[in-house]
Tab-separated table of C-alpha atoms in Angstrom:
chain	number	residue	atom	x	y	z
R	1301	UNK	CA	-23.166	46.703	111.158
R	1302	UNK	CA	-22.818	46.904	115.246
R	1303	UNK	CA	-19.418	46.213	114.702
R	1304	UNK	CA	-18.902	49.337	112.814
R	1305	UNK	CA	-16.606	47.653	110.599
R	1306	UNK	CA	-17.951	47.692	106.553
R	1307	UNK	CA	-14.966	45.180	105.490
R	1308	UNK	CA	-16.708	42.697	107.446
R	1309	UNK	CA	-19.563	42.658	105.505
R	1310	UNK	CA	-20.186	39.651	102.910
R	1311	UNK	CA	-22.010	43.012	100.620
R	1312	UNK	CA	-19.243	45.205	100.526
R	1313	UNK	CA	-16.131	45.129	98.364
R	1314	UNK	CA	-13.264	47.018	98.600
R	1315	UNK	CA	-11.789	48.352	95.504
R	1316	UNK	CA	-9.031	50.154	97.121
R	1317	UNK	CA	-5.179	48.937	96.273
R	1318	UNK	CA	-2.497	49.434	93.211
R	1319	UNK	CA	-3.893	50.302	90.224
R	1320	UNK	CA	-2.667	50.830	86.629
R	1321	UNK	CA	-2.103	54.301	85.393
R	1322	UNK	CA	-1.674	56.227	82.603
R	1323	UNK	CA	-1.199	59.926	82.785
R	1324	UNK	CA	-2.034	62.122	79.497
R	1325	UNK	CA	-1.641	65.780	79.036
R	1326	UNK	CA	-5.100	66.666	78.155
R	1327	UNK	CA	-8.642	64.819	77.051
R	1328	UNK	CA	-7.310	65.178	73.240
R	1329	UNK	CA	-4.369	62.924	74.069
R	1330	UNK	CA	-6.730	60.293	74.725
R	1331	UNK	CA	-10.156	60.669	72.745
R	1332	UNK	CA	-9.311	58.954	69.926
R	1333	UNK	CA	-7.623	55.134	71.626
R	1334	UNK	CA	-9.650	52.603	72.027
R	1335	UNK	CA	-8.914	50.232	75.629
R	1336	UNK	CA	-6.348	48.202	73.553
R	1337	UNK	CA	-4.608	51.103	72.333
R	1338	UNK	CA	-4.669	52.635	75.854
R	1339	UNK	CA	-3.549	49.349	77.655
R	1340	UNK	CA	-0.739	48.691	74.823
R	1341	UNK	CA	0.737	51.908	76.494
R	1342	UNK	CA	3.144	51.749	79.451
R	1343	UNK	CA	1.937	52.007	82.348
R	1344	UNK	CA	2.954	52.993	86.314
R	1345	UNK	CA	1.176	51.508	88.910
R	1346	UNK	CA	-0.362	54.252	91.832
R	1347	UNK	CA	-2.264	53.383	95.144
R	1348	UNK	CA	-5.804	53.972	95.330
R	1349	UNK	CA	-6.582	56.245	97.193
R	1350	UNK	CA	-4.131	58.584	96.195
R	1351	UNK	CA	-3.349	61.748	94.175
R	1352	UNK	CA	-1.303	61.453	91.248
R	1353	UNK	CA	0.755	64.610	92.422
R	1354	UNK	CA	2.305	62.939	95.670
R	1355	UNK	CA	2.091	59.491	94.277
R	1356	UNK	CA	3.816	59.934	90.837
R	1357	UNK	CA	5.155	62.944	90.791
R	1358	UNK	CA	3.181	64.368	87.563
R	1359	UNK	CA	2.311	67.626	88.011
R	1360	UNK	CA	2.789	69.869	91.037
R	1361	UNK	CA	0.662	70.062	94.047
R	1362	UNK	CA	-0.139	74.151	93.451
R	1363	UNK	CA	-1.616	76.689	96.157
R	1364	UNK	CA	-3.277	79.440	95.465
R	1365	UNK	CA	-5.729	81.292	97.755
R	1366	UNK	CA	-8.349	83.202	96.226
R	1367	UNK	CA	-6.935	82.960	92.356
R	1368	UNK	CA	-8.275	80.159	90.283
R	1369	UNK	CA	-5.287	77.697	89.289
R	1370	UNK	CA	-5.773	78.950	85.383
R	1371	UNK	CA	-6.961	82.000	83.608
R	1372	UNK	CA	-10.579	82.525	84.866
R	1373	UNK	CA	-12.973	82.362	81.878
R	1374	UNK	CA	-15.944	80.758	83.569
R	1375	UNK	CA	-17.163	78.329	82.468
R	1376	UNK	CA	-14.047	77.587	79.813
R	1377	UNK	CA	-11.084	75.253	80.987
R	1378	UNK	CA	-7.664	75.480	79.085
R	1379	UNK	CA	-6.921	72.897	76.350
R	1380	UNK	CA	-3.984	71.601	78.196
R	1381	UNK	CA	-6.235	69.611	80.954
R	1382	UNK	CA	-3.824	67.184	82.479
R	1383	UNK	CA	-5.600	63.767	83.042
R	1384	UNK	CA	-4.888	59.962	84.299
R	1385	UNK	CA	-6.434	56.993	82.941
R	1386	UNK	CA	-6.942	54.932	86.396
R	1387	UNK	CA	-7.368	50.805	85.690
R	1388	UNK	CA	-7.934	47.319	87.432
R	1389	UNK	CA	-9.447	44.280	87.184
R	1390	UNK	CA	-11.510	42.451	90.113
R	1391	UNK	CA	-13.642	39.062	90.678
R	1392	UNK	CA	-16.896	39.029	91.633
R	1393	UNK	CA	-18.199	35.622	92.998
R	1394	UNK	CA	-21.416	34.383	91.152
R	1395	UNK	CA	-23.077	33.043	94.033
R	1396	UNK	CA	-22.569	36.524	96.220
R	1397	UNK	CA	-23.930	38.510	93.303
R	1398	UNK	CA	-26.545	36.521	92.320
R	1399	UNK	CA	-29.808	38.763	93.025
R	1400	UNK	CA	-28.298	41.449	94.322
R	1401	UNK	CA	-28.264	45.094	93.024
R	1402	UNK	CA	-24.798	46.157	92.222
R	1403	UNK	CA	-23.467	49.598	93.344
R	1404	UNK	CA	-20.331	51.149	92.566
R	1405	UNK	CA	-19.192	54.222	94.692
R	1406	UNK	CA	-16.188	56.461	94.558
R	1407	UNK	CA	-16.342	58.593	97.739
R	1408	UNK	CA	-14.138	61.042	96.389
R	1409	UNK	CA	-12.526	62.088	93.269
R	1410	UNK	CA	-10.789	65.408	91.710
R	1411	UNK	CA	-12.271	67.191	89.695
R	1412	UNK	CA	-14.479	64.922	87.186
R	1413	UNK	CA	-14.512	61.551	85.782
R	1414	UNK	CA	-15.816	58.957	83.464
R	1415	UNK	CA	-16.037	55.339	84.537
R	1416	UNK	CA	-16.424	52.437	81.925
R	1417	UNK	CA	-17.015	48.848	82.898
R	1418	UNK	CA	-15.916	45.798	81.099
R	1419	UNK	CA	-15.553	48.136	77.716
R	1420	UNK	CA	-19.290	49.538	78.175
R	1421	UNK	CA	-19.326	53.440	80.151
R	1422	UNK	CA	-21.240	53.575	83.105
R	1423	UNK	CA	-21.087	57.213	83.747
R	1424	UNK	CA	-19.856	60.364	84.443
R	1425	UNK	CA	-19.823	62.430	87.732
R	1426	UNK	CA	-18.618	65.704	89.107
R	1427	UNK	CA	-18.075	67.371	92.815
R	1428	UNK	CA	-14.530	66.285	94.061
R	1429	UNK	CA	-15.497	66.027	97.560
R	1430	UNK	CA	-19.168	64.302	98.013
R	1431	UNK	CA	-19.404	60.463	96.947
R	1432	UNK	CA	-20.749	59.406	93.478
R	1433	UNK	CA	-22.578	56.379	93.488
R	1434	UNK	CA	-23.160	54.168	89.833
R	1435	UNK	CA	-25.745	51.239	89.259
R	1436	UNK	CA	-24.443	48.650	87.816
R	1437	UNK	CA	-26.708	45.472	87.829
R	1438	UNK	CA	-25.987	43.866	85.061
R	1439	UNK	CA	-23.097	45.319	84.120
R	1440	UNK	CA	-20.305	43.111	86.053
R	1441	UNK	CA	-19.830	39.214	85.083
R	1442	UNK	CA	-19.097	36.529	87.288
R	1443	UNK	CA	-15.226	36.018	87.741
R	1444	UNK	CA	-12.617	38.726	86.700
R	1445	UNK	CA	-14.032	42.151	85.593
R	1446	UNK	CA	-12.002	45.168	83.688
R	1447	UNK	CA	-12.303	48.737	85.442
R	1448	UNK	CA	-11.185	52.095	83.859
R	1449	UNK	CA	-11.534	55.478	85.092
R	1450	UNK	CA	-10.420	58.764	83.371
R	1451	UNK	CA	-9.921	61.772	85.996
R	1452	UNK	CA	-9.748	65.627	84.555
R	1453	UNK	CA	-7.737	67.493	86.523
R	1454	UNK	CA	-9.711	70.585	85.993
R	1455	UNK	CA	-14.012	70.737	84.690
R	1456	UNK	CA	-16.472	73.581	84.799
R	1457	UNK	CA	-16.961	72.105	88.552
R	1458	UNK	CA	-13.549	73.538	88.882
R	1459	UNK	CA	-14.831	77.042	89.302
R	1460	UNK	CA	-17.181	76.036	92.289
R	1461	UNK	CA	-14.153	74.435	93.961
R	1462	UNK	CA	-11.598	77.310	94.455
R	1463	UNK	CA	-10.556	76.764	97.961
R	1464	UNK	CA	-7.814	77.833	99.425
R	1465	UNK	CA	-5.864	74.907	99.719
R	1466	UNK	CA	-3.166	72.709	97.913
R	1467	UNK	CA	-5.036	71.115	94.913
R	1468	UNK	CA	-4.650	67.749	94.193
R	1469	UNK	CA	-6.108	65.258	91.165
R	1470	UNK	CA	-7.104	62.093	91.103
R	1471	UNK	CA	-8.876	59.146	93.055
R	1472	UNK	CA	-8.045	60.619	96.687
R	1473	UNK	CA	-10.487	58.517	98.423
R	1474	UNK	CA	-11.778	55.122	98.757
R	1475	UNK	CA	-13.485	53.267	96.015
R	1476	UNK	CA	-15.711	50.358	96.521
R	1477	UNK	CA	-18.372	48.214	94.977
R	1478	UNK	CA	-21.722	47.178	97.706
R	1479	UNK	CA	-24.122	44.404	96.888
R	1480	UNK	CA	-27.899	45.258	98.198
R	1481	UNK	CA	-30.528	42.857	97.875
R	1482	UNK	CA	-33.600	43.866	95.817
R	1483	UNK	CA	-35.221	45.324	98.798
R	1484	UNK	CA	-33.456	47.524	100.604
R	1485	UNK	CA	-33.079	51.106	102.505
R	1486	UNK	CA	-31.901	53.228	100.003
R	1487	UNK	CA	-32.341	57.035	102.186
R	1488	UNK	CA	-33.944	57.811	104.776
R	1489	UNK	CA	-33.686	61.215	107.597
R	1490	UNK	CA	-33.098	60.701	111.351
R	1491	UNK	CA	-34.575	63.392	114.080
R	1492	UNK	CA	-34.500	64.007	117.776
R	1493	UNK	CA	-37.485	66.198	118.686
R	1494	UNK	CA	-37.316	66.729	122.347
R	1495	UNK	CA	-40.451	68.191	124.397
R	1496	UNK	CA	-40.780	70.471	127.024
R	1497	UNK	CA	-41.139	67.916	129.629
R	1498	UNK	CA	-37.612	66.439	128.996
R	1499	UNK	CA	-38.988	63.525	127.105
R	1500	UNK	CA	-38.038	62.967	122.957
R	1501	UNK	CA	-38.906	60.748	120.403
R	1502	UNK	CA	-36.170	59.423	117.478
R	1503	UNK	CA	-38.277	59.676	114.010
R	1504	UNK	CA	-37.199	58.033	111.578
R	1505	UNK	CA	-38.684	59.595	107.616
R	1506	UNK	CA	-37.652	56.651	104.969
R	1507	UNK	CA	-36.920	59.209	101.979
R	1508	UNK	CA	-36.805	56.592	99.276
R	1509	UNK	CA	-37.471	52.818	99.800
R	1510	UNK	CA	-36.231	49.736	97.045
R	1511	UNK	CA	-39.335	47.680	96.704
R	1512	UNK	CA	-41.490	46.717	99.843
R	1513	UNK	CA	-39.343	45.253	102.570
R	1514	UNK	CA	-40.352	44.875	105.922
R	1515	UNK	CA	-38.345	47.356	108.213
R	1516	UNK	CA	-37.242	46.255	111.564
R	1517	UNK	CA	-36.186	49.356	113.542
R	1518	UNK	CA	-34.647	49.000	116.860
R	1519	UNK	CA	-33.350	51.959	119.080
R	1520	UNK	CA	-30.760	51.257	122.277
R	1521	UNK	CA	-28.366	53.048	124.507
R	1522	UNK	CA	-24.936	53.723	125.166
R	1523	UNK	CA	-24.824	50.169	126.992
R	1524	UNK	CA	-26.482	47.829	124.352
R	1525	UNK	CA	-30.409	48.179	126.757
R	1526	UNK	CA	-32.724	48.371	124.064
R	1527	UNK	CA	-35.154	51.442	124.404
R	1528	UNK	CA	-38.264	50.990	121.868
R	1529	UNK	CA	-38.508	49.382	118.403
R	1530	UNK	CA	-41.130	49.508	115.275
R	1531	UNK	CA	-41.696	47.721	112.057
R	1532	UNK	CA	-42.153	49.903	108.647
R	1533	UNK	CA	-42.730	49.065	105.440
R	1534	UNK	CA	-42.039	53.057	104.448
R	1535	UNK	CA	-43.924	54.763	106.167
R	1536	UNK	CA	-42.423	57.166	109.317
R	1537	UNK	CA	-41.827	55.707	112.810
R	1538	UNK	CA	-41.180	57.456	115.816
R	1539	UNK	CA	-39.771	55.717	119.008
R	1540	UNK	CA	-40.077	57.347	122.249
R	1541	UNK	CA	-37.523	57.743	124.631
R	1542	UNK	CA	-38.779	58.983	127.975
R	1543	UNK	CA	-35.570	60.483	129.585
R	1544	UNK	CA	-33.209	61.267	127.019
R	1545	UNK	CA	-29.373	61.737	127.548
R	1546	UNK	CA	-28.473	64.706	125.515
R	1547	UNK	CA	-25.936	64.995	123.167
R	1548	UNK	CA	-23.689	67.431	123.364
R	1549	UNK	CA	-19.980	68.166	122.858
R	1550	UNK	CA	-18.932	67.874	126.787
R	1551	UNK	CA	-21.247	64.929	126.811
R	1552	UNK	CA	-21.292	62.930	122.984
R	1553	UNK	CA	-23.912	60.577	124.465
R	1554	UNK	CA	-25.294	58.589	121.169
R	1555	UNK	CA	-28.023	55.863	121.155
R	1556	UNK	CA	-27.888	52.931	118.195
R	1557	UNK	CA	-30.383	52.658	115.754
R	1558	UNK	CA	-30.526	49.279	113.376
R	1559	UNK	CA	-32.494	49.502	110.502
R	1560	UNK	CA	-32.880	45.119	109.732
R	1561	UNK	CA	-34.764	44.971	105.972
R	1562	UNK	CA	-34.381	41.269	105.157
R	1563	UNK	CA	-30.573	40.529	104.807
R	1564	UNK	CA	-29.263	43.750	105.272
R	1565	UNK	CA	-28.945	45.549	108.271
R	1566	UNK	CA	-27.894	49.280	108.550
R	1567	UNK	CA	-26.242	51.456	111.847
R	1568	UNK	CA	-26.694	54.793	112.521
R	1569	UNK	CA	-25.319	56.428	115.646
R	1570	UNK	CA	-28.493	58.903	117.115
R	1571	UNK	CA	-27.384	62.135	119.569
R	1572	UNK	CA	-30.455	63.217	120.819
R	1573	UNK	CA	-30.296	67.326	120.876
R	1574	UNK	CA	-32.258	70.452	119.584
R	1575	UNK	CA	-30.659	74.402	118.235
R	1576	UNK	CA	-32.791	77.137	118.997
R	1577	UNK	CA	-31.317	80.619	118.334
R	1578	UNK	CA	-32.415	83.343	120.765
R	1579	UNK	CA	-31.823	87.080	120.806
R	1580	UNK	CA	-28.629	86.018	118.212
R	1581	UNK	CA	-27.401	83.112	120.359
R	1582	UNK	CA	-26.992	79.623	119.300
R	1583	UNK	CA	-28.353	77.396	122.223
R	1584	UNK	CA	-27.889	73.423	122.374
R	1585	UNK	CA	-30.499	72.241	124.531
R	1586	UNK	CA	-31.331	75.190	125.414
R	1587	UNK	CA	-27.725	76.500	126.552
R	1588	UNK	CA	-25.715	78.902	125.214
R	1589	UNK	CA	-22.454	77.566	123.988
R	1590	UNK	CA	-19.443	79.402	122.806
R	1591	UNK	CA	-17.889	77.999	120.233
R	1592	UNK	CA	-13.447	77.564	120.226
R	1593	UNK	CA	-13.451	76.640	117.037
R	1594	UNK	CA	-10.909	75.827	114.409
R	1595	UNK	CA	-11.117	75.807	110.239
R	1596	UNK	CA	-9.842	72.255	109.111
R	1597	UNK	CA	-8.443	70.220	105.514
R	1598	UNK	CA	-8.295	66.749	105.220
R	1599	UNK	CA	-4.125	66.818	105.245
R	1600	UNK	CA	-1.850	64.458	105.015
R	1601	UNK	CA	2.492	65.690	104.964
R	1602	UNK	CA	3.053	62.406	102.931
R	1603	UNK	CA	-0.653	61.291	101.231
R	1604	UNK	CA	-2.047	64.738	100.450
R	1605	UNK	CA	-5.775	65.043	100.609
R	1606	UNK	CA	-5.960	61.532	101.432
R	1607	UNK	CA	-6.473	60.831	104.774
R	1608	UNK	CA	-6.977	57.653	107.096
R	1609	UNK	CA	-9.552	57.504	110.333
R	1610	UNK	CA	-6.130	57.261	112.588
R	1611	UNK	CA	-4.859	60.761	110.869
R	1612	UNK	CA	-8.491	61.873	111.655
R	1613	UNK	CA	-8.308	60.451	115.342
R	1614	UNK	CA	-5.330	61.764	115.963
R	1615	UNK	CA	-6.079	65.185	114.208
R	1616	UNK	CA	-9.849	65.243	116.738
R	1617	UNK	CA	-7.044	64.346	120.175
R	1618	UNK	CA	-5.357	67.330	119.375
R	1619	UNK	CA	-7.922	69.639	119.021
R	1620	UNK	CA	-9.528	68.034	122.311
R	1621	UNK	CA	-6.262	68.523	124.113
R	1622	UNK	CA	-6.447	72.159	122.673
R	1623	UNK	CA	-9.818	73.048	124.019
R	1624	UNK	CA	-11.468	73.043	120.939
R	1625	UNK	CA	-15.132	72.340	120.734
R	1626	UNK	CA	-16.023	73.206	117.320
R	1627	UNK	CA	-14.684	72.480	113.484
R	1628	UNK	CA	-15.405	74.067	110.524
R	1629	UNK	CA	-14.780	71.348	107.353
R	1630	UNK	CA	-13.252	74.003	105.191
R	1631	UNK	CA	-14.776	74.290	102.588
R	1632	UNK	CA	-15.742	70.956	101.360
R	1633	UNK	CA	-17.195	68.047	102.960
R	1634	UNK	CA	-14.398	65.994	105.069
R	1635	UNK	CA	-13.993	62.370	104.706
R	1636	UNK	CA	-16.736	59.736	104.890
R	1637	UNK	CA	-15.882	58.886	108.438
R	1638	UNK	CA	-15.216	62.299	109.925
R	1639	UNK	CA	-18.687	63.651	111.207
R	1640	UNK	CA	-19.009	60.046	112.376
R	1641	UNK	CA	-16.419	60.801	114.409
R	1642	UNK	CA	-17.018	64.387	115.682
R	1643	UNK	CA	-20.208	62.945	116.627
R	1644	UNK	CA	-18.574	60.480	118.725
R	1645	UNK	CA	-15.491	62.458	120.449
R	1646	UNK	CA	-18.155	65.299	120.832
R	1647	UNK	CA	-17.283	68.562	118.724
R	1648	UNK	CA	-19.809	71.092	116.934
R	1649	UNK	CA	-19.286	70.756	112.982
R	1650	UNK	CA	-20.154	73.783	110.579
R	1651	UNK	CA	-20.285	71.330	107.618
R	1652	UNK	CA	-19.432	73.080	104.989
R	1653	UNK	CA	-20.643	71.931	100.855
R	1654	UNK	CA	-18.353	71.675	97.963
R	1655	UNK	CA	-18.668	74.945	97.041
R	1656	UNK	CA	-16.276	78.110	96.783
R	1657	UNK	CA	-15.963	80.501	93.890
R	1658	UNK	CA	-13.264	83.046	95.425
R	1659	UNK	CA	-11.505	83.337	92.259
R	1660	UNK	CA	-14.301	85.730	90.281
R	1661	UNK	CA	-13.206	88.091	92.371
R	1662	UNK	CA	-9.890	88.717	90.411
R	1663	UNK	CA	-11.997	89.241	86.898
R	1664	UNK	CA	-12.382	93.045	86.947
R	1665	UNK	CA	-11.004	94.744	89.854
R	1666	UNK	CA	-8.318	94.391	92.191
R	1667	UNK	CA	-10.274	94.140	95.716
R	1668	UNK	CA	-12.975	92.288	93.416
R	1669	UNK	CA	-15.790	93.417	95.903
R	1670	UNK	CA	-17.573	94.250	92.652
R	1671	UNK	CA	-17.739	90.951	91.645
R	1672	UNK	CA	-17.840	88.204	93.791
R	1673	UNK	CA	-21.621	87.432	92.859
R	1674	UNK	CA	-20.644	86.596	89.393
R	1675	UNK	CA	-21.011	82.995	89.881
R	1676	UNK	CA	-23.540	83.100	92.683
R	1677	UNK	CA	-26.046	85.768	90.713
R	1678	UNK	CA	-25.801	83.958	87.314
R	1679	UNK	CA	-28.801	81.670	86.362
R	1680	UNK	CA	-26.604	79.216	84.438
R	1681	UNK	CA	-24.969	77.873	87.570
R	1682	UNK	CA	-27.801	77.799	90.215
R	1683	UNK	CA	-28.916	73.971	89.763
R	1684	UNK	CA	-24.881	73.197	90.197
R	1685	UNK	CA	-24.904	75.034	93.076
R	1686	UNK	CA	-27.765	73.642	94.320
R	1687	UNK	CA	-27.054	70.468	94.317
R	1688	UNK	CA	-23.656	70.585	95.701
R	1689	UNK	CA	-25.323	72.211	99.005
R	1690	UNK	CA	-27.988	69.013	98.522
R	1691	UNK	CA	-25.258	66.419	98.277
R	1692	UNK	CA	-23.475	67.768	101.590
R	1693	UNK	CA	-26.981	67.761	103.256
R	1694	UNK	CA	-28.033	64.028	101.995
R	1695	UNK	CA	-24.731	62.685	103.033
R	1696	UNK	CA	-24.544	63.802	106.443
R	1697	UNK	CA	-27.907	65.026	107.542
R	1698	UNK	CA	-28.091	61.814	110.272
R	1699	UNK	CA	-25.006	62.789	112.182
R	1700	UNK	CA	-25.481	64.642	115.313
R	1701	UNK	CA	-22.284	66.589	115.816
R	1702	UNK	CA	-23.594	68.797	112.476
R	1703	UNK	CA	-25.452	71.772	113.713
């Protein structure tokens, strides 16, 4: 975990690589084979992560701006749905499994799929851009296990992701399977209440535990000195920290927090800073700041929506050579590892959800000011909305660069 580097790790397995594929121009194509009929077909082989546009050539990588990529009839798709069937086998090691809770996580795939498992289904998951996350205890077998994945190119989802932007399908970003032990940290919510004397405390709220494991929490600076620790068994801990370095974008000063339950031990970079808003001004730590800010994609010329942490680093030098001190993830949530980052190279991130629905705006006039509630005001969509804004906030409410 200190070594910030998940390959490393004896619970984590990376499912990233060639896969088989099988493309299909619509769900009907494929509803009726069975995995034997399906693998009997021929089949191309396609990186993971990658979209099938700039991999394989199927399809076209289409823009639009504020039109939906088909007629909009929310919340009906058209029957010709392009789709890939997305397959692999991997080995999982008896003795590394054994008592473990298995977890299965795609961190990002457009627009929907359906994941089966050694013939059985496992699930089904929407919102391209936030990570979907599968139990599968039980479900794997030691030595080699069979993998399939269909991915629509379009769902009802579709209509809450009309950015403007190229649009891409497929599995676009990495794929991997974790092994937790029984007891482990499953969520928890990291915050940096400073007082008026200078001095702060990092809390630490443990949002949902796996059994009863004792919780070694240990806090330390820039330079490895440890500041404070505490034990939980699930209950909130605060450690004090009695002159603070602030966080801030000049100054991306971050403390480490380790979070030891039993085998496992978890990492979370802390910046210690507080927003107030005064008279209409944003103020970090109690200072106005001005914002130079820029709207970003994840972007690749040659992988698409897929991106790597050196196309991120090298997209975050630019800006800082630039001047600019602020990035607005338009309008999705960036990769995994990119508020991470911010946090780290010191930039203010508007992190935006997984959640646009420009394209109502075309239904029934032509400046469509009448109508760009449609989705927004309609009762049927409010829990999807919902919890797309609740995924972006669970999966990067620890990192301080969001404000």
């Amino acid at each position: 975990a200190l070594g910030d580097n998940r390959h490393e790790s004896a619970f984590f397995k990376s499912l990233v690589g060639t896969w088989d594929f099988r493309f299909f121009p619509s769900p009907d194509a494929v509803a009726d084979l069975d995995f034997a009929a399906i693998d009997a077909l021929p089949a191309d082989r396609i990186e993971v992560p990658r979209s099938w546009e700039n991999t394989l050539r199927y399809n076209k990588p289409n823009y639009t701006n504020t039109e939906y990529p088909f007629p909009c009839d929310p919340p009906h798709l058209p029957a010709d749905n392009p789709c890939g069937m997305y397959s692999r086998r991997f080995t999982v090691d008896a003795g590394e499994s054994a008592g473990k809770d298995a977890m299965l996580t795609f961190e990002g795939v457009s627009s929907c799929f359906y994941v089966w498992l050694n013939g059985e289904f496992v699930g089904y998951s929407q919102v391209s851009h936030s990570p979907s996350e599968f139990e599968i205890t039980g479900k794997t077998k030691a030595g080699s296990n069979r993998m399939a994945v269909l991915v629509l190119k379009w769902c009802d989802g579709t209509y809450l992701e009309d950015q403007d932007k190229l649009r891409f399908s497929g599995i676009f970003r990495d794929v991997e399977l974790v092994l937790r032990p029984q007891e482990f940290v499953h969520d928890f919510t990291v915050q940096t209440p400073v007082a008026e004397d200078g001095s702060a405390e990092v809390t630490v709220r443990f949002d949902r535990v796996e059994g009863d494991p004792e919780i070694n929490c240990t806090l330390t600076d820039a330079e490895g000195k440890e500041i404070g620790r505490a034990v939980s068994n699930g209950e909130n801990i605060a450690i004090p920290v009695a002159a603070p370095v602030l966080w801030n974008a000049e100054q991306p000063y971050l403390y480490t927090l380790t979070l030891q339950a039993g085998a496992e031990t978890i990492e979370q970079k802390v910046g210690i800073r507080w927003i107030s808003v005064e008279e209409g001004k944003i103020l970090i730590n109690g200072k106005q700041v001005k914002f130079r800010g820029v709207n970003r994609h994840d972007s690749n010329p040659y992988t698409g929506a897929t991106v790597t942490r050196e196309d991120v680093i090298r997209d975050l030098q630019l800006m800082k050579e630039s001047n600019v001190n602020a990035i607005r993830t338009s309008h999705y949530p960036n990769a995994p590892y990119f508020p991470e980052l911010c946090s780290e190279y010191g930039f203010y991130l508007i992190a935006e959800a997984d959640l646009e629905s420009h394209g109502v705006g075309t239904l029934y006039t032509n400046d469509g000011h009448d109508c760009m509630g449609y989705i927004a005001q309609d009762d049927a969509w409010a829990e999807s909305i919902l919890h797309r804004q609740k995924r972006n906030v669970i999966r990067d409410k620890n990192q301080s660069a969001v404000i």
